[in-house]
Amino acid sequence: MSLFHGHKAIKVPQNITAWDIDPYSKEVLLDPETFFSALRERGPFVYLNKYKMLACGRYKETKAVFSDHQRFVSSRGVGIQDFKLEKPWRPPSLVLEVDPPKHTRNRRFLTKALSPNKIAQLKDFFKNCADELINELLQKKEIDGILDLAEIFPTRVFPEAVGLKKIDKETLLGYGAMVFNALGPDNEFRKDAMAKGLSVLEKINKQCLEENISAKGLAKEIYRSTAEHFEEDELAGMLVRSLLSAGIDTTVSAIGNLLWCFAKNPEQFQLVKDDKSLVGNAVEESLRLTSPVKAFCRTSAVETEVSGIAIEEGTKILCVLGSANTDPEMWDNPYKYDVTRRTIGHLALGIGVHNCVGQTLARAEITALTMSLVERVKTIRPAGIAAWKPNNAMRSLESLPIILEK
């Protein structure tokens, strides 16, 4: 067997188009919609010549692969690398990169800590912090929606909610950038993020130890839950780390993308202001349209088929969530931001056993901030050209010049 970019190099299956595009190129990362449309047009799956693997971008097939954890596993890595064939750069995530029954056990510890009751207790805290931040920003003539808002709010409230005593914004953002860029090939974005992020890895691991967390945060609940079943604390520390891996960058991206949607569609922002019951749907529609995680991989555990396409065992499949969420076969006028759209079924937070375990926490944060915006801000206007950030797995803005009008 030949290894290619850390996974099995498969041959072109029958009835599949071979494509020379590089989905991890800067051009594609900065303009994903063009890639999404071309990917869907080429069929249920395409063969990526550059990486000798498959990709899917239609809603039907992406959902099918993501929903079937027995045929398409996560334990071999949700990035381009196959952990069965090549040692991962760090210990795999105990939630994102394991399969049942281990996944079931580990996820149970997190869901207990992130129970609806625990999240409900944080809502006032999130809303008060959001109100304070928006009031601060309303004093400025112009802000950068990313640097001044999207990056600030989660890095203020998330560490306190989790119970991390001493951790700064740069550490959290650097770690997140490393984790998501590491899911791609060894390109310039991965190399740069790894060079910057590895220096904070030890700090992150140390911050997740029980002696460095507060008694009231969500992390303490994880330690309590695992202590009932295990004597060692290593599992709890890694579970806390998994919250950091997925809980910061995705929320920063989601907030930035939501601001972008509001700034580009002032009439939609006004609809939410007029009917605040639309706040939740406005958030979901932004997640659908600008999925923070563009793509995750799965690996076929057996020889199988999907939509009549034969897939050999050990095939890496790039499941492009952002493309599935804008598939016209699933969504009418898919590139329109519509806060009244029925958004049930979008894949931005995954589906099946590996759906995002922290989604209730993320939604609580983003909803609190959105409510503060619609209550306190008259309009959100563009003040310049938005700049997207190239990332192997995330869809995030680097800067978003906007004006918040009282």
XYZ file of C-alpha atoms in Angstrom, residues 62-350:
289
model
C -22.533 14.251 2.606
C -25.358 13.513 5.029
C -25.199 9.795 4.203
C -21.473 9.574 4.950
C -21.684 11.687 8.104
C -24.680 9.773 9.446
C -23.108 6.322 9.128
C -20.367 6.042 11.764
C -20.013 2.298 11.221
C -19.081 2.438 7.545
C -17.366 5.835 7.670
C -15.275 6.267 10.779
C -13.775 9.255 12.564
C -11.201 7.282 14.549
C -8.863 7.281 11.543
C -8.785 11.080 11.646
C -11.195 13.792 10.533
C -8.451 15.412 8.484
C -6.491 14.240 5.478
C -4.230 11.955 7.544
C -5.218 8.325 8.266
C -4.350 7.582 11.901
C -4.407 3.856 11.198
C -1.506 4.238 8.795
C 0.414 7.205 10.192
C 0.938 8.442 13.746
C -1.036 11.649 14.419
C 0.811 14.834 15.375
C -0.879 14.847 18.794
C -3.067 12.422 20.782
C -6.390 12.236 18.924
C -9.414 14.063 20.295
C -11.346 11.843 22.703
C -14.626 12.950 21.130
C -14.039 14.106 17.562
C -11.587 11.357 16.595
C -12.937 8.229 18.278
C -15.857 5.944 17.457
C -18.376 4.097 19.631
C -18.196 2.600 22.199
C -15.332 4.844 23.407
C -16.974 7.855 21.806
C -20.255 7.095 23.583
C -18.534 6.931 26.968
C -16.433 10.062 26.476
C -19.293 12.073 25.035
C -21.472 11.151 28.006
C -19.036 12.895 30.353
C -19.208 16.071 28.272
C -22.984 16.064 27.818
C -23.392 15.726 31.577
C -21.177 18.781 32.115
C -22.944 20.662 29.304
C -26.461 19.790 30.430
C -29.333 22.159 29.584
C -29.496 23.171 33.242
C -25.787 24.079 33.315
C -26.071 26.083 30.096
C -29.201 27.857 31.341
C -27.244 29.027 34.381
C -24.769 30.755 32.047
C -27.266 32.648 29.898
C -27.468 35.738 32.114
C -23.676 35.855 32.313
C -23.380 35.665 28.522
C -26.047 38.334 28.009
C -24.533 40.742 30.540
C -21.091 40.371 28.949
C -22.593 40.871 25.497
C -24.447 44.009 26.590
C -21.278 45.430 28.108
C -19.214 44.765 24.986
C -21.800 46.181 22.573
C -22.156 49.308 24.713
C -18.370 49.764 24.562
C -18.287 49.359 20.790
C -21.156 51.771 20.211
C -18.874 54.535 21.462
C -16.570 54.013 18.477
C -17.119 55.451 15.019
C -15.964 52.295 13.250
C -14.898 48.852 14.420
C -13.356 45.708 13.038
C -16.079 43.136 13.532
C -13.481 40.408 13.945
C -10.730 41.973 16.056
C -13.076 44.077 18.197
C -16.058 41.765 18.546
C -15.954 38.216 17.156
C -12.575 37.427 18.720
C -13.220 39.347 21.929
C -16.577 37.997 23.090
C -15.852 34.219 23.042
C -12.365 34.647 24.501
C -13.891 36.637 27.356
C -16.818 34.409 28.246
C -15.677 30.915 27.250
C -12.686 30.618 29.631
C -14.790 31.794 32.566
C -17.679 29.487 31.677
C -15.332 26.523 31.399
C -13.385 27.575 34.482
C -9.939 28.265 33.061
C -8.142 30.595 35.441
C -5.240 31.960 33.436
C -5.472 31.791 29.681
C -5.220 34.638 27.192
C -6.848 35.347 23.843
C -3.682 34.811 21.799
C -3.142 31.352 23.309
C -6.706 30.259 22.593
C -6.741 31.587 19.023
C -3.285 30.236 18.226
C -4.223 26.792 19.474
C -7.475 26.771 17.509
C -5.769 27.855 14.291
C -3.257 25.044 14.704
C -5.891 22.369 15.363
C -7.987 23.191 12.295
C -5.140 23.872 9.870
C -3.597 20.550 10.919
C -6.568 18.788 9.304
C -5.216 19.672 5.872
C -2.064 18.758 3.949
C 1.360 20.057 4.900
C 0.870 23.317 3.005
C 1.862 26.861 3.937
C -1.190 27.354 6.153
C -0.549 24.209 8.164
C 3.160 24.932 8.505
C 2.559 28.501 9.648
C -0.146 27.533 12.154
C 1.942 24.668 13.548
C 5.003 26.887 13.936
C 2.967 29.415 15.909
C 0.699 26.992 17.735
C 3.090 24.352 19.027
C 4.542 26.904 21.423
C 1.176 27.164 23.211
C 0.386 23.438 23.280
C 2.140 22.844 26.607
C 0.384 25.878 28.070
C -2.989 24.585 26.901
C -2.382 21.151 28.406
C -1.283 22.718 31.687
C -4.353 24.964 31.854
C -6.588 21.909 31.522
C -5.187 20.257 34.663
C -7.533 20.139 37.642
C -5.347 22.345 39.829
C -5.620 25.128 37.244
C -9.400 25.223 36.883
C -11.976 26.934 39.068
C -14.409 25.049 41.263
C -17.512 26.420 39.529
C -16.762 26.003 35.823
C -17.849 23.358 33.334
C -14.383 21.782 33.417
C -14.846 20.923 37.085
C -18.022 19.058 36.163
C -16.020 16.999 33.678
C -13.499 16.110 36.372
C -16.311 15.138 38.757
C -17.997 12.955 36.149
C -14.860 11.089 35.149
C -13.765 10.638 38.779
C -16.814 8.448 39.332
C -15.432 5.944 36.815
C -11.656 6.449 36.623
C -8.911 7.036 39.149
C -6.604 9.004 36.833
C -7.280 12.588 35.743
C -5.676 12.307 32.294
C -8.977 11.508 30.579
C -10.685 14.535 32.130
C -7.845 16.842 31.111
C -8.035 15.650 27.514
C -11.810 16.095 27.481
C -11.410 19.671 28.709
C -8.835 20.189 25.957
C -11.347 18.901 23.418
C -13.707 21.695 24.481
C -10.974 24.226 23.764
C -10.182 22.648 20.402
C -13.719 23.052 19.143
C -15.168 25.774 21.342
C -13.265 28.922 20.429
C -12.404 29.166 16.729
C -15.764 27.846 15.586
C -17.610 30.408 17.720
C -15.334 33.249 16.614
C -15.984 32.250 13.011
C -19.735 31.925 13.528
C -19.994 35.382 15.114
C -17.869 37.018 12.426
C -19.848 35.350 9.654
C -23.133 36.402 11.267
C -21.966 40.024 11.422
C -21.007 39.762 7.743
C -24.493 38.460 6.909
C -26.155 41.283 8.832
C -23.921 43.959 7.283
C -24.621 42.676 3.756
C -28.341 42.225 4.378
C -29.622 45.172 6.436
C -33.239 44.292 5.690
C -32.713 40.910 7.376
C -31.204 42.569 10.444
C -34.253 44.843 10.566
C -36.574 41.824 10.403
C -34.872 40.379 13.471
C -35.043 43.724 15.263
C -38.776 43.876 14.529
C -39.348 40.267 15.615
C -36.827 39.082 18.186
C -38.238 35.563 18.045
C -36.187 35.305 14.826
C -32.868 35.643 16.675
C -32.305 31.901 16.899
C -33.185 31.328 13.260
C -30.947 34.204 12.170
C -28.062 32.396 13.863
C -28.958 29.046 12.267
C -29.285 30.592 8.806
C -25.836 32.125 9.130
C -24.434 28.745 10.195
C -26.013 27.152 7.132
C -24.893 29.792 4.656
C -21.360 30.321 5.986
C -20.584 27.042 7.757
C -17.656 27.754 10.129
C -16.198 24.281 9.492
C -16.001 23.961 5.709
C -15.152 20.265 5.677
C -14.251 17.223 7.736
C -12.970 13.875 6.490
C -14.242 10.382 7.103
C -12.517 7.086 6.249
C -14.349 4.052 4.891
C -13.944 1.165 7.332
C -15.233 -1.385 4.813
C -15.704 -1.805 1.094
C -19.062 -0.202 0.429
C -21.092 2.006 -1.914
C -23.029 5.250 -1.757
C -25.359 6.471 -4.515
C -24.141 3.659 -6.755
C -20.472 4.621 -6.355
C -18.165 1.813 -5.181
C -15.858 2.885 -2.346
C -12.946 0.703 -1.300
C -11.893 0.184 2.305
C -9.519 2.822 3.635
C -10.737 5.598 1.326
C -10.411 9.118 2.679
C -13.487 11.205 1.860
C -13.487 14.987 2.161
C -17.055 15.815 3.191
C -17.593 19.447 2.254
C -20.223 20.668 4.699
C -20.246 24.194 3.312
C -21.171 22.841 -0.108
C -23.880 20.534 1.237
C -25.398 23.457 3.111
C -25.734 25.463 -0.110
C -26.935 22.614 -2.341
C -29.863 23.910 -4.458
C -31.358 20.407 -4.402
C -31.887 20.910 -0.664
C -32.276 24.677 -0.303
C -34.209 27.176 -2.426
C -32.069 30.155 -3.411
C -29.263 28.705 -1.248
C -26.919 31.696 -1.315
C -29.566 34.098 -0.014
C -29.414 34.965 3.687
C -33.027 34.599 4.825
C -33.772 34.773 8.557
C -37.246 33.299 7.955
C -35.907 30.207 6.154
C -36.628 26.767 7.603
C -33.056 25.813 8.497
C -33.671 22.403 10.076
C -31.330 19.863 8.518
C -28.250 21.998 7.945
C -24.980 20.177 8.587
C -22.893 23.029 9.993
C -22.766 21.331 13.403
C -22.588 17.809 12.051
